[in-house]
mmCIF file of N, CA and C in Angstrom:
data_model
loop_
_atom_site.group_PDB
_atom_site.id
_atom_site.type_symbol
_atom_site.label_atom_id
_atom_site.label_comp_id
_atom_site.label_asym_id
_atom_site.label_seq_id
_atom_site.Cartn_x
_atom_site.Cartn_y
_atom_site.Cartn_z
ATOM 1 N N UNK A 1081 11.349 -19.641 2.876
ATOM 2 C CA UNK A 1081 10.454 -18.529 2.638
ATOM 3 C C UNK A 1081 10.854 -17.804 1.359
ATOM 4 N N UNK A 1082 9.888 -16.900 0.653
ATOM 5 C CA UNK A 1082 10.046 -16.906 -0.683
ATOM 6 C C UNK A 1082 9.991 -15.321 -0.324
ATOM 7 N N UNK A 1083 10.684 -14.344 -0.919
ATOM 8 C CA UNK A 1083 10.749 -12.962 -1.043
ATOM 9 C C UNK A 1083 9.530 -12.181 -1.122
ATOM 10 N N UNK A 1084 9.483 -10.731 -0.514
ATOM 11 C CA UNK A 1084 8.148 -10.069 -0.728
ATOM 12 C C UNK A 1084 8.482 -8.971 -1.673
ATOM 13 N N UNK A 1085 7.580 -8.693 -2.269
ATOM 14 C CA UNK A 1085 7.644 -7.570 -3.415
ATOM 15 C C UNK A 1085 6.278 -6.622 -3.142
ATOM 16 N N UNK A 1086 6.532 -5.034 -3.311
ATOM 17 C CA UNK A 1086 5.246 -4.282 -3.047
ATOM 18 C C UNK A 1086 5.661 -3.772 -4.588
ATOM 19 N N UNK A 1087 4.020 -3.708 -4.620
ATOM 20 C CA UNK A 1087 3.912 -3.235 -6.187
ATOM 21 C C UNK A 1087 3.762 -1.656 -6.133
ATOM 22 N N UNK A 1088 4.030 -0.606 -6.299
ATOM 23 C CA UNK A 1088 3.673 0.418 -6.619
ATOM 24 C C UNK A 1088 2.417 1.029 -7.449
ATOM 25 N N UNK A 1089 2.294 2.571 -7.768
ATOM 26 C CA UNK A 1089 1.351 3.115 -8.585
ATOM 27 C C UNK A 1089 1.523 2.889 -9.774
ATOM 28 N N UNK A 1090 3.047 3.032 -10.115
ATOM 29 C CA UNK A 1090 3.599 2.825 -11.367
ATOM 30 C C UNK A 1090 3.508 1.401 -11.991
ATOM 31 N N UNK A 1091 3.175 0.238 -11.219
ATOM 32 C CA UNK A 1091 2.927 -1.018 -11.319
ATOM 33 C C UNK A 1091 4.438 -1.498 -11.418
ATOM 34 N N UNK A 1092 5.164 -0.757 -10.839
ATOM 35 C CA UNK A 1092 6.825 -1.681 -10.757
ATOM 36 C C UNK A 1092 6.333 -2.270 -9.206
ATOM 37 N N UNK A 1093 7.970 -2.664 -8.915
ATOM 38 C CA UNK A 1093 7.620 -3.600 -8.002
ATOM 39 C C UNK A 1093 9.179 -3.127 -7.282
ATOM 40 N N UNK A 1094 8.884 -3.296 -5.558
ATOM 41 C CA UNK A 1094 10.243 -2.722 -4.561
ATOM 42 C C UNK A 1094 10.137 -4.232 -3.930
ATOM 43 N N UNK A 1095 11.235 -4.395 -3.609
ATOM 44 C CA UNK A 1095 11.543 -5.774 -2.639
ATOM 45 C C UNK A 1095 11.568 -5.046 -0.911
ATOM 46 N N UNK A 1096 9.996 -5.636 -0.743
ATOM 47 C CA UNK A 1096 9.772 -5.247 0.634
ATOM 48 C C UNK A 1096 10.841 -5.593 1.875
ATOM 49 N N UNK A 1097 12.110 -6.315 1.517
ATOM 50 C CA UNK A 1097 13.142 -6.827 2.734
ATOM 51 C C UNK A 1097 14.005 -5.421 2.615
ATOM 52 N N UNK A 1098 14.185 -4.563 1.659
ATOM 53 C CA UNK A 1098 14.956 -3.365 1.487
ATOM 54 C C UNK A 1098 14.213 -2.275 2.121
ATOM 55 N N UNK A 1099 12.672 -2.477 2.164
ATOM 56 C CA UNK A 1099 11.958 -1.200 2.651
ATOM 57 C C UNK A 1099 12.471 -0.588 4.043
ATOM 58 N N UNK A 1100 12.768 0.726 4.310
ATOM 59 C CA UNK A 1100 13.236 1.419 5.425
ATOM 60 C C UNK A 1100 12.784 2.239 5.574
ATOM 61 N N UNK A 1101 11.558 2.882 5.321
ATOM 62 C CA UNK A 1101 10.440 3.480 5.915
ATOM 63 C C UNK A 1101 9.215 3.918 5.051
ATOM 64 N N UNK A 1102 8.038 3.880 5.607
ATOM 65 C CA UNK A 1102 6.394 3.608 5.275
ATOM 66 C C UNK A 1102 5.958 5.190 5.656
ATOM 67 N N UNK A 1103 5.677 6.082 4.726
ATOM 68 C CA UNK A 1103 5.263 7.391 5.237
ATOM 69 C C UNK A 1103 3.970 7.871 4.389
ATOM 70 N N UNK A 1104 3.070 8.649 4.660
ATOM 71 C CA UNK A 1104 2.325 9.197 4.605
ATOM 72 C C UNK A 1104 2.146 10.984 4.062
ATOM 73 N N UNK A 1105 1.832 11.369 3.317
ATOM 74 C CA UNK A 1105 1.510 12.640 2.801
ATOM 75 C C UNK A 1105 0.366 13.509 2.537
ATOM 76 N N UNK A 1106 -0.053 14.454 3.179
ATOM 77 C CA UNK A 1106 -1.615 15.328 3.266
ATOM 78 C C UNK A 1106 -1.959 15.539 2.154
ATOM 79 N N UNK A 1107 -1.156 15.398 0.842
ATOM 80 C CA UNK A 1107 -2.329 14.969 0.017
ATOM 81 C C UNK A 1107 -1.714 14.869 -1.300
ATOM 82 N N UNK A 1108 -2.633 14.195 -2.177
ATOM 83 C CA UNK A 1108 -2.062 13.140 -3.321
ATOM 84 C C UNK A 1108 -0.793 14.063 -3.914
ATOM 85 N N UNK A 1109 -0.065 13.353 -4.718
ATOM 86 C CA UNK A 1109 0.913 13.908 -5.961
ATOM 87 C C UNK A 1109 0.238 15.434 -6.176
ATOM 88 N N UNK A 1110 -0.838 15.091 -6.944
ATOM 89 C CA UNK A 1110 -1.128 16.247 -8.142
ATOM 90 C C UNK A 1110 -1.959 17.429 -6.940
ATOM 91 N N UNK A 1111 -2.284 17.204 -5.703
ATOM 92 C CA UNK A 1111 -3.518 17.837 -5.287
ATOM 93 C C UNK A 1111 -3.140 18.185 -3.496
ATOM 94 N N UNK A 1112 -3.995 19.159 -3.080
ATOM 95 C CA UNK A 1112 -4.114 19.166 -1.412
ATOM 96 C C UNK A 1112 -4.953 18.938 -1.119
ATOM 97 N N UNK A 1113 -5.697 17.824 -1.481
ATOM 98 C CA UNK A 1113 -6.487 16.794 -0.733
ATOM 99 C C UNK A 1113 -5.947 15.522 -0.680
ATOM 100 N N UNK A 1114 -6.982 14.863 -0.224
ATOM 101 C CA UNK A 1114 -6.312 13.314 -0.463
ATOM 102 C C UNK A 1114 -5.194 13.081 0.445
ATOM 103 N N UNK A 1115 -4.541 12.252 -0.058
ATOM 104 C CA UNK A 1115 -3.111 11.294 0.566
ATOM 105 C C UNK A 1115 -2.950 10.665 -0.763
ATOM 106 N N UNK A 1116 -1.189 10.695 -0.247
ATOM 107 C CA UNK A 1116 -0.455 9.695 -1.056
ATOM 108 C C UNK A 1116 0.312 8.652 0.035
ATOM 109 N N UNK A 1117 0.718 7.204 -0.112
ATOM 110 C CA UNK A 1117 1.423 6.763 0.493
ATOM 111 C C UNK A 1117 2.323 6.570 0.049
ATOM 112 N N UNK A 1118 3.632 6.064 0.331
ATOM 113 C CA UNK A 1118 5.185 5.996 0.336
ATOM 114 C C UNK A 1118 5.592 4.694 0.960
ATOM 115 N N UNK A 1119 6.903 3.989 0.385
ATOM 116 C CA UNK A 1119 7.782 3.946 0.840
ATOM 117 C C UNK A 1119 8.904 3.826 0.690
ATOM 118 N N UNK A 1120 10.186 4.407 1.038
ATOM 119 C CA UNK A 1120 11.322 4.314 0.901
ATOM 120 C C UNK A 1120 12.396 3.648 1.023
ATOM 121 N N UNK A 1121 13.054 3.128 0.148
ATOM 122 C CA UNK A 1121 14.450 2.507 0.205
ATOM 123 C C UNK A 1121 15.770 2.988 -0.893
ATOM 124 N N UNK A 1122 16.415 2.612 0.060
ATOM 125 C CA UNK A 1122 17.732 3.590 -0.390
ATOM 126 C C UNK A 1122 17.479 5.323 -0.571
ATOM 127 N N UNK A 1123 16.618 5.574 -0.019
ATOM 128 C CA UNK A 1123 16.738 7.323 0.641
ATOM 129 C C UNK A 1123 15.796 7.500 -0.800
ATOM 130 N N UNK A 1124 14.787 6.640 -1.786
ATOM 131 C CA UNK A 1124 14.044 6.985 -2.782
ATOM 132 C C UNK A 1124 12.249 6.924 -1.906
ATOM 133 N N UNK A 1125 11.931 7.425 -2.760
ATOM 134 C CA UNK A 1125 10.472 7.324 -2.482
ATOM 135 C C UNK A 1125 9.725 6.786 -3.650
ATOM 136 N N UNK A 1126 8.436 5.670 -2.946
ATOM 137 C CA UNK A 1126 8.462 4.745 -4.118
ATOM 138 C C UNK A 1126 6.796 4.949 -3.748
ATOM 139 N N UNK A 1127 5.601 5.377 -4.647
ATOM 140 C CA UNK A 1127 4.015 6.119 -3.562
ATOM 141 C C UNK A 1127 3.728 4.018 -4.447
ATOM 142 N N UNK A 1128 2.581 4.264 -3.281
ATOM 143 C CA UNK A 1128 1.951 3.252 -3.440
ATOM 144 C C UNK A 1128 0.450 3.380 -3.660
ATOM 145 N N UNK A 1129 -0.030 4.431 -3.288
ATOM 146 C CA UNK A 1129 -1.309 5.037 -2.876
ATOM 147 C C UNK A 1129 -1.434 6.445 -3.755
ATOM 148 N N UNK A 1130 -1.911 7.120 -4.224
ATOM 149 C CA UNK A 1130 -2.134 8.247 -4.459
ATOM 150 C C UNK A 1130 -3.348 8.914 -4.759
ATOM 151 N N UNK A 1131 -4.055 9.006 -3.827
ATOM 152 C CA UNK A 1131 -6.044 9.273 -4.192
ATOM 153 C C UNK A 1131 -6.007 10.946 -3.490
ATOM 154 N N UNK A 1132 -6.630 11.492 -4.561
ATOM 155 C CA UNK A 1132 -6.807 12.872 -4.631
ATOM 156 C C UNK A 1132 -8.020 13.122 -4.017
ATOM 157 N N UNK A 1133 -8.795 11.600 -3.724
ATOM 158 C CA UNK A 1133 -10.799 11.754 -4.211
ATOM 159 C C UNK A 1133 -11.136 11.740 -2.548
ATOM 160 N N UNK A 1134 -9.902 11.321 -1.543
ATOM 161 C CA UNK A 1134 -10.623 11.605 -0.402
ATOM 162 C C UNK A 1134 -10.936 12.715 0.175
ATOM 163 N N UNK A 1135 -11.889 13.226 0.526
ATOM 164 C CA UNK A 1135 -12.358 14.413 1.083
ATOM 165 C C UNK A 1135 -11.768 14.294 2.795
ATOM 166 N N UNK A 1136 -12.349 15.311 3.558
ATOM 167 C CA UNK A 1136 -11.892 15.658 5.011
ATOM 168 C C UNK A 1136 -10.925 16.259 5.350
ATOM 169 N N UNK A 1137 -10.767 16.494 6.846
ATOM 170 C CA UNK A 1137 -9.939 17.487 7.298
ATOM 171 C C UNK A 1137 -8.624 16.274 7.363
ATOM 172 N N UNK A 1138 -7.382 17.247 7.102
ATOM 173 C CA UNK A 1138 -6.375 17.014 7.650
ATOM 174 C C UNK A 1138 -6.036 15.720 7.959
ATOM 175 N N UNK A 1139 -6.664 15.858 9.719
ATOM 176 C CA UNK A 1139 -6.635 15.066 10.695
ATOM 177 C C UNK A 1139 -7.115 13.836 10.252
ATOM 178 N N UNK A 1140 -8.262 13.713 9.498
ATOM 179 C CA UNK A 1140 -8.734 12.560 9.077
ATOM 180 C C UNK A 1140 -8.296 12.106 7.810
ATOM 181 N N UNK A 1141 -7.845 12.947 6.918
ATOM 182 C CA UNK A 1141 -7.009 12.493 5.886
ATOM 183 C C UNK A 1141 -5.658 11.755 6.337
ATOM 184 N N UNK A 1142 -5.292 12.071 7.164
ATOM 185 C CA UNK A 1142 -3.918 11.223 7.640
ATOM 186 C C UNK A 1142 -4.327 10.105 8.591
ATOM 187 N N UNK A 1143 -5.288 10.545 9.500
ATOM 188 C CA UNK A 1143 -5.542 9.015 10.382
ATOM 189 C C UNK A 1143 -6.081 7.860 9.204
ATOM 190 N N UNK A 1144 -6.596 8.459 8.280
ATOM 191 C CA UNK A 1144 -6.866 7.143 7.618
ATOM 192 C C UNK A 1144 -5.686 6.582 6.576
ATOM 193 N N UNK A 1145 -4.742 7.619 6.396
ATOM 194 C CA UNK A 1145 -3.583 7.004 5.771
ATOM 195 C C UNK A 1145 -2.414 6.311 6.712
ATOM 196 N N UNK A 1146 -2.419 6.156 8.004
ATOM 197 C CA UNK A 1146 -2.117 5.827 9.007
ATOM 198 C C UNK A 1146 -2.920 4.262 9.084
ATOM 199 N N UNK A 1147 -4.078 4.240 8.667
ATOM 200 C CA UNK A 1147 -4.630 2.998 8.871
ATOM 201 C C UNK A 1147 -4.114 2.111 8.331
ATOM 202 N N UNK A 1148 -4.049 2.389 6.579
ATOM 203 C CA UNK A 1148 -3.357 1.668 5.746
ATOM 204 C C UNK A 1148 -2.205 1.751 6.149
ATOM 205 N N UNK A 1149 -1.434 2.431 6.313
ATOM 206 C CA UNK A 1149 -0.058 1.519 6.812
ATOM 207 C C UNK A 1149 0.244 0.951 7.378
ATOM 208 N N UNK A 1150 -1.052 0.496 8.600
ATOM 209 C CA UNK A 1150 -1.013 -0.557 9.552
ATOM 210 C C UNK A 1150 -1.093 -1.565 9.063
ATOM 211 N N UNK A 1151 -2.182 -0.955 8.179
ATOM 212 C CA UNK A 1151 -2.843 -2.640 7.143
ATOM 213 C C UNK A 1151 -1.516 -3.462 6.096
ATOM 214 N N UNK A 1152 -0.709 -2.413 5.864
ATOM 215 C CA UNK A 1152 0.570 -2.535 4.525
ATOM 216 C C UNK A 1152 1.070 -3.708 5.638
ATOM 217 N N UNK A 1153 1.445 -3.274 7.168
ATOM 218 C CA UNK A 1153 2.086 -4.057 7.926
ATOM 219 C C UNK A 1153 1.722 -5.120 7.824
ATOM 220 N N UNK A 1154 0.613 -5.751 8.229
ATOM 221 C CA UNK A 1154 0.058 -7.011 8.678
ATOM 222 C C UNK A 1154 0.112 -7.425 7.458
ATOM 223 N N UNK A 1155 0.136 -7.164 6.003
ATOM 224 C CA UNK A 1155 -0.181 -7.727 4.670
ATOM 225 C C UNK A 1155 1.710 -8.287 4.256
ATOM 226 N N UNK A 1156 2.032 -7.269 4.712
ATOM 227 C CA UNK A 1156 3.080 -7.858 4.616
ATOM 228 C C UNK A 1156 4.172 -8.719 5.689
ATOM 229 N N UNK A 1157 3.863 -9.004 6.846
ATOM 230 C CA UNK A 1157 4.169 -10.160 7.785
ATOM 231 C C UNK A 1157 3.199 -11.354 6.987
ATOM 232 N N UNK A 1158 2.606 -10.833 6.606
ATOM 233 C CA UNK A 1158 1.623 -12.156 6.150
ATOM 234 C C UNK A 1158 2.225 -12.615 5.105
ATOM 235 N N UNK A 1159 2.212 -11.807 4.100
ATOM 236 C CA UNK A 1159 3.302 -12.044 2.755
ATOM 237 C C UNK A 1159 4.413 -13.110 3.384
ATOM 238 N N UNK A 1160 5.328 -12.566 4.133
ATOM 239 C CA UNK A 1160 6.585 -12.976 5.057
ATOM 240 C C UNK A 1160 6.760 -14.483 5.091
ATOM 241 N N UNK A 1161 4.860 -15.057 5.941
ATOM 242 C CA UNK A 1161 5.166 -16.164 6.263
ATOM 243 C C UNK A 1161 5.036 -17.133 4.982
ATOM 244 N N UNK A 1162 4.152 -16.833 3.721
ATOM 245 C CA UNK A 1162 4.140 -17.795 3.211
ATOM 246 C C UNK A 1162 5.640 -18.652 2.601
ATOM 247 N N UNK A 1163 5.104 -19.516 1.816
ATOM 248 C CA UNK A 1163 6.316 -20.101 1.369
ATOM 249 C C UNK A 1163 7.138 -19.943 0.491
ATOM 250 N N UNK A 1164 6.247 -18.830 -0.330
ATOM 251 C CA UNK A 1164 6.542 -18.775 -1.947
ATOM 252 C C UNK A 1164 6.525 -17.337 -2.001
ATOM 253 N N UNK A 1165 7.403 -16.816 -3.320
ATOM 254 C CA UNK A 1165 7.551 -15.924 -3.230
ATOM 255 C C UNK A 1165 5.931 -14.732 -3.241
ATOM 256 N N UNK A 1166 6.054 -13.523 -2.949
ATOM 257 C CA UNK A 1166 4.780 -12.606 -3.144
ATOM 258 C C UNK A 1166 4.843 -11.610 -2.837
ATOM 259 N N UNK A 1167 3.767 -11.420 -3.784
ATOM 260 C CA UNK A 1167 3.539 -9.583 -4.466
ATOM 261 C C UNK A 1167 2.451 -9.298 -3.230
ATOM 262 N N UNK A 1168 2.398 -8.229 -2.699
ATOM 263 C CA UNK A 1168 1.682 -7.126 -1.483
ATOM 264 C C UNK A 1168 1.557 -5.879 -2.556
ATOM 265 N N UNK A 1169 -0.202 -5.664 -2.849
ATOM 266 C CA UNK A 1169 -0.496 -4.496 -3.926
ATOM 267 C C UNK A 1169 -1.745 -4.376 -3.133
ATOM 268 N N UNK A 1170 -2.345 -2.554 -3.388
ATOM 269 C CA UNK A 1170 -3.256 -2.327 -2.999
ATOM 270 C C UNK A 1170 -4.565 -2.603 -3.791
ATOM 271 N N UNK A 1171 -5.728 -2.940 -3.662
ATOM 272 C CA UNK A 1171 -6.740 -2.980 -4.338
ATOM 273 C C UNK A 1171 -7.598 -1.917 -4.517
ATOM 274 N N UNK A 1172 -7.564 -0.861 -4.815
ATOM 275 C CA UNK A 1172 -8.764 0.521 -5.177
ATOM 276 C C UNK A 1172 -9.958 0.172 -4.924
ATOM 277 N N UNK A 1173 -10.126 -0.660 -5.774
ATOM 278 C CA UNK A 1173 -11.957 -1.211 -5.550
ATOM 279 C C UNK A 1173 -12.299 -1.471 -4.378
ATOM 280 N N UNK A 1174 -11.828 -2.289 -3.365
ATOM 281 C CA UNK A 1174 -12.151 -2.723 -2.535
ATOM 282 C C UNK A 1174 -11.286 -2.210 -1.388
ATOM 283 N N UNK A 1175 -10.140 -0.980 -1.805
ATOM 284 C CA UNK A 1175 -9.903 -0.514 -0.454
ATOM 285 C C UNK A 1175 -9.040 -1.141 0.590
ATOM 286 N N UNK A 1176 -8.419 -2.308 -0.244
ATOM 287 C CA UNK A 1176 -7.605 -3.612 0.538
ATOM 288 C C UNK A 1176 -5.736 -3.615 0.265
ATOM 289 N N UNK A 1177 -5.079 -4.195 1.158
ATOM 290 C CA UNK A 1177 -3.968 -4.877 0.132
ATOM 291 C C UNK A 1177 -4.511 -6.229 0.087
ATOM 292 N N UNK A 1178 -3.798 -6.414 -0.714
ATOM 293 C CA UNK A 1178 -4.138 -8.127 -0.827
ATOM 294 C C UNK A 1178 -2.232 -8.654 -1.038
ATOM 295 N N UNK A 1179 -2.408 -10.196 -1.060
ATOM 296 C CA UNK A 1179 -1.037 -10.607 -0.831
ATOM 297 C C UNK A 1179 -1.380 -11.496 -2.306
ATOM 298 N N UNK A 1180 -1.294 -11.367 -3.267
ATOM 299 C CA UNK A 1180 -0.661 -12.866 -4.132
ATOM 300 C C UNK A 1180 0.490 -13.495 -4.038
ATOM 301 N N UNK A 1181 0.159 -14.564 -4.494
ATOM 302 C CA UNK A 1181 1.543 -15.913 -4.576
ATOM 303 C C UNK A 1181 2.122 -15.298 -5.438
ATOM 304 N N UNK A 1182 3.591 -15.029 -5.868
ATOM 305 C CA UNK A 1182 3.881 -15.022 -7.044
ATOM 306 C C UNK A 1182 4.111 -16.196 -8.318
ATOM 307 N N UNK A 1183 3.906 -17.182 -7.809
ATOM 308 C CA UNK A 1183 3.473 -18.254 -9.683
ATOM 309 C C UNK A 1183 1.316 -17.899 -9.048
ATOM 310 N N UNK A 1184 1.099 -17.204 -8.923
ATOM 311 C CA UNK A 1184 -0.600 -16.922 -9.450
ATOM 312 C C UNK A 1184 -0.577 -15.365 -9.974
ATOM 313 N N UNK A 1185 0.495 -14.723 -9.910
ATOM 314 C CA UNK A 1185 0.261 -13.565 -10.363
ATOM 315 C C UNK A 1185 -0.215 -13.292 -12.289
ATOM 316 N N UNK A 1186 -0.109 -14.636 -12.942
ATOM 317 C CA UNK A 1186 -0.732 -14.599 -14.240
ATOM 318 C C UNK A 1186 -2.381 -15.315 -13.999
ATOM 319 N N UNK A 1187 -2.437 -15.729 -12.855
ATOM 320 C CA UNK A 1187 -3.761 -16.181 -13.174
ATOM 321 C C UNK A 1187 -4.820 -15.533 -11.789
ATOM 322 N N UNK A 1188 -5.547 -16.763 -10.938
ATOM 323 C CA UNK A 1188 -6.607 -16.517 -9.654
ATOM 324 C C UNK A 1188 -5.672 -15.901 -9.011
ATOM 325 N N UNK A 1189 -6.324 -14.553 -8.124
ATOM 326 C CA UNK A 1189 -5.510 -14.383 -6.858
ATOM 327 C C UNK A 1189 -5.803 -14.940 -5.581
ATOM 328 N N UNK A 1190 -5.168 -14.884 -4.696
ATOM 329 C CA UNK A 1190 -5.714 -15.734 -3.568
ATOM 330 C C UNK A 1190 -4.513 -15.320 -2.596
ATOM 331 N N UNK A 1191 -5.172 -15.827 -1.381
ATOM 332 C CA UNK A 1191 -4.084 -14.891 -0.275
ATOM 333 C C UNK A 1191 -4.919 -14.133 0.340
ATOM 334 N N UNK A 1192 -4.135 -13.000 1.140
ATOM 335 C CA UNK A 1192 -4.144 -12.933 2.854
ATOM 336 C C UNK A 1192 -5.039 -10.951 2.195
ATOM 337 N N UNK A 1193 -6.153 -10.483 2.810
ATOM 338 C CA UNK A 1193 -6.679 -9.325 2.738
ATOM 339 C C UNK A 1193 -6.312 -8.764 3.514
ATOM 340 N N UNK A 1194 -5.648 -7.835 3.957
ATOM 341 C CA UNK A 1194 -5.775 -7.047 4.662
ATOM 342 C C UNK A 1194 -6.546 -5.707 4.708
ATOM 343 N N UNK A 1195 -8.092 -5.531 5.719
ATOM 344 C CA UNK A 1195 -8.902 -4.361 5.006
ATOM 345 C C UNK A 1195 -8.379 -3.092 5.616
ATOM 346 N N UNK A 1196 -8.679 -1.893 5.413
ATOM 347 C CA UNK A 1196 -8.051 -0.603 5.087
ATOM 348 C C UNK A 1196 -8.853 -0.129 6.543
ATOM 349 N N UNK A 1197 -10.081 -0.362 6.619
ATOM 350 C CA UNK A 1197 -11.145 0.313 7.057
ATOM 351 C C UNK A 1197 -12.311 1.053 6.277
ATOM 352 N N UNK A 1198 -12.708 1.917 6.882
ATOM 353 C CA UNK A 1198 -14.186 2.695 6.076
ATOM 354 C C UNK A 1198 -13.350 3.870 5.477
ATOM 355 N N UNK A 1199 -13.514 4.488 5.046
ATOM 356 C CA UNK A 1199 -13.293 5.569 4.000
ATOM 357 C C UNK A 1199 -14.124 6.917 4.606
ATOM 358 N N UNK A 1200 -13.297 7.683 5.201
ATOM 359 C CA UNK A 1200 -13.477 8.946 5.860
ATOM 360 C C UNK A 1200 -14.820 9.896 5.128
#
């Protein structure tokens, strides 16, 4: 099995076997709306997510950042099984993670979707 890597906002990259916890925040970096997501290794915080643009209460700003981290999960067990190494990044447009191979990360992507849900 080939290593997992989550890409961040910053477009660096954390080695998902170090990750030690997936958290959630009421609202982006810059703003109190929205959500940002997280996750941490070695006691750092590394956002993966940071959308200012979702509207709603609270409650629904976090159940839906709660979703995606379900989704981060399954994208990345999925990542896990392939053979080769791979990158787990979120897609904006479409609201997804997606899993690439890492030898396709210069070219097609292809791999495992994991969807987010609907957008509050």
């Amino acid at each position: 099995m080939g290593e997992v890597w989550i890409r961040t906002v910053n477009n660096s990259l954390v080695r998902g076997s170090m990750v030690t916890e997936i958290a959630s925040t009421r609202g982006s970096l810059h703003e109190d709306q929205g959500y940002a997501l997280k996750v941490i290794l070695d006691g750092k915080a590394h956002v993966l997510i940071d959308d200012g643009e979702l509207r709603g209460s609270l409650t629904e700003r976090l159940e839906y950042a709660r979703n995606l981290e379900d989704a981060l999960l399954l994208a990345l067990d999925e990542a896990g099984r392939m053979d080769a190494s791979a990158v787990v990044e979120h897609d904006p447009e479409r609201d997804r993670w997606q899993v690439i191979a890492g030898a396709e990360l210069g070219g097609v992507q292809a791999g495992f979707n994991a969807a987010a849900g609907s957008r509050v």
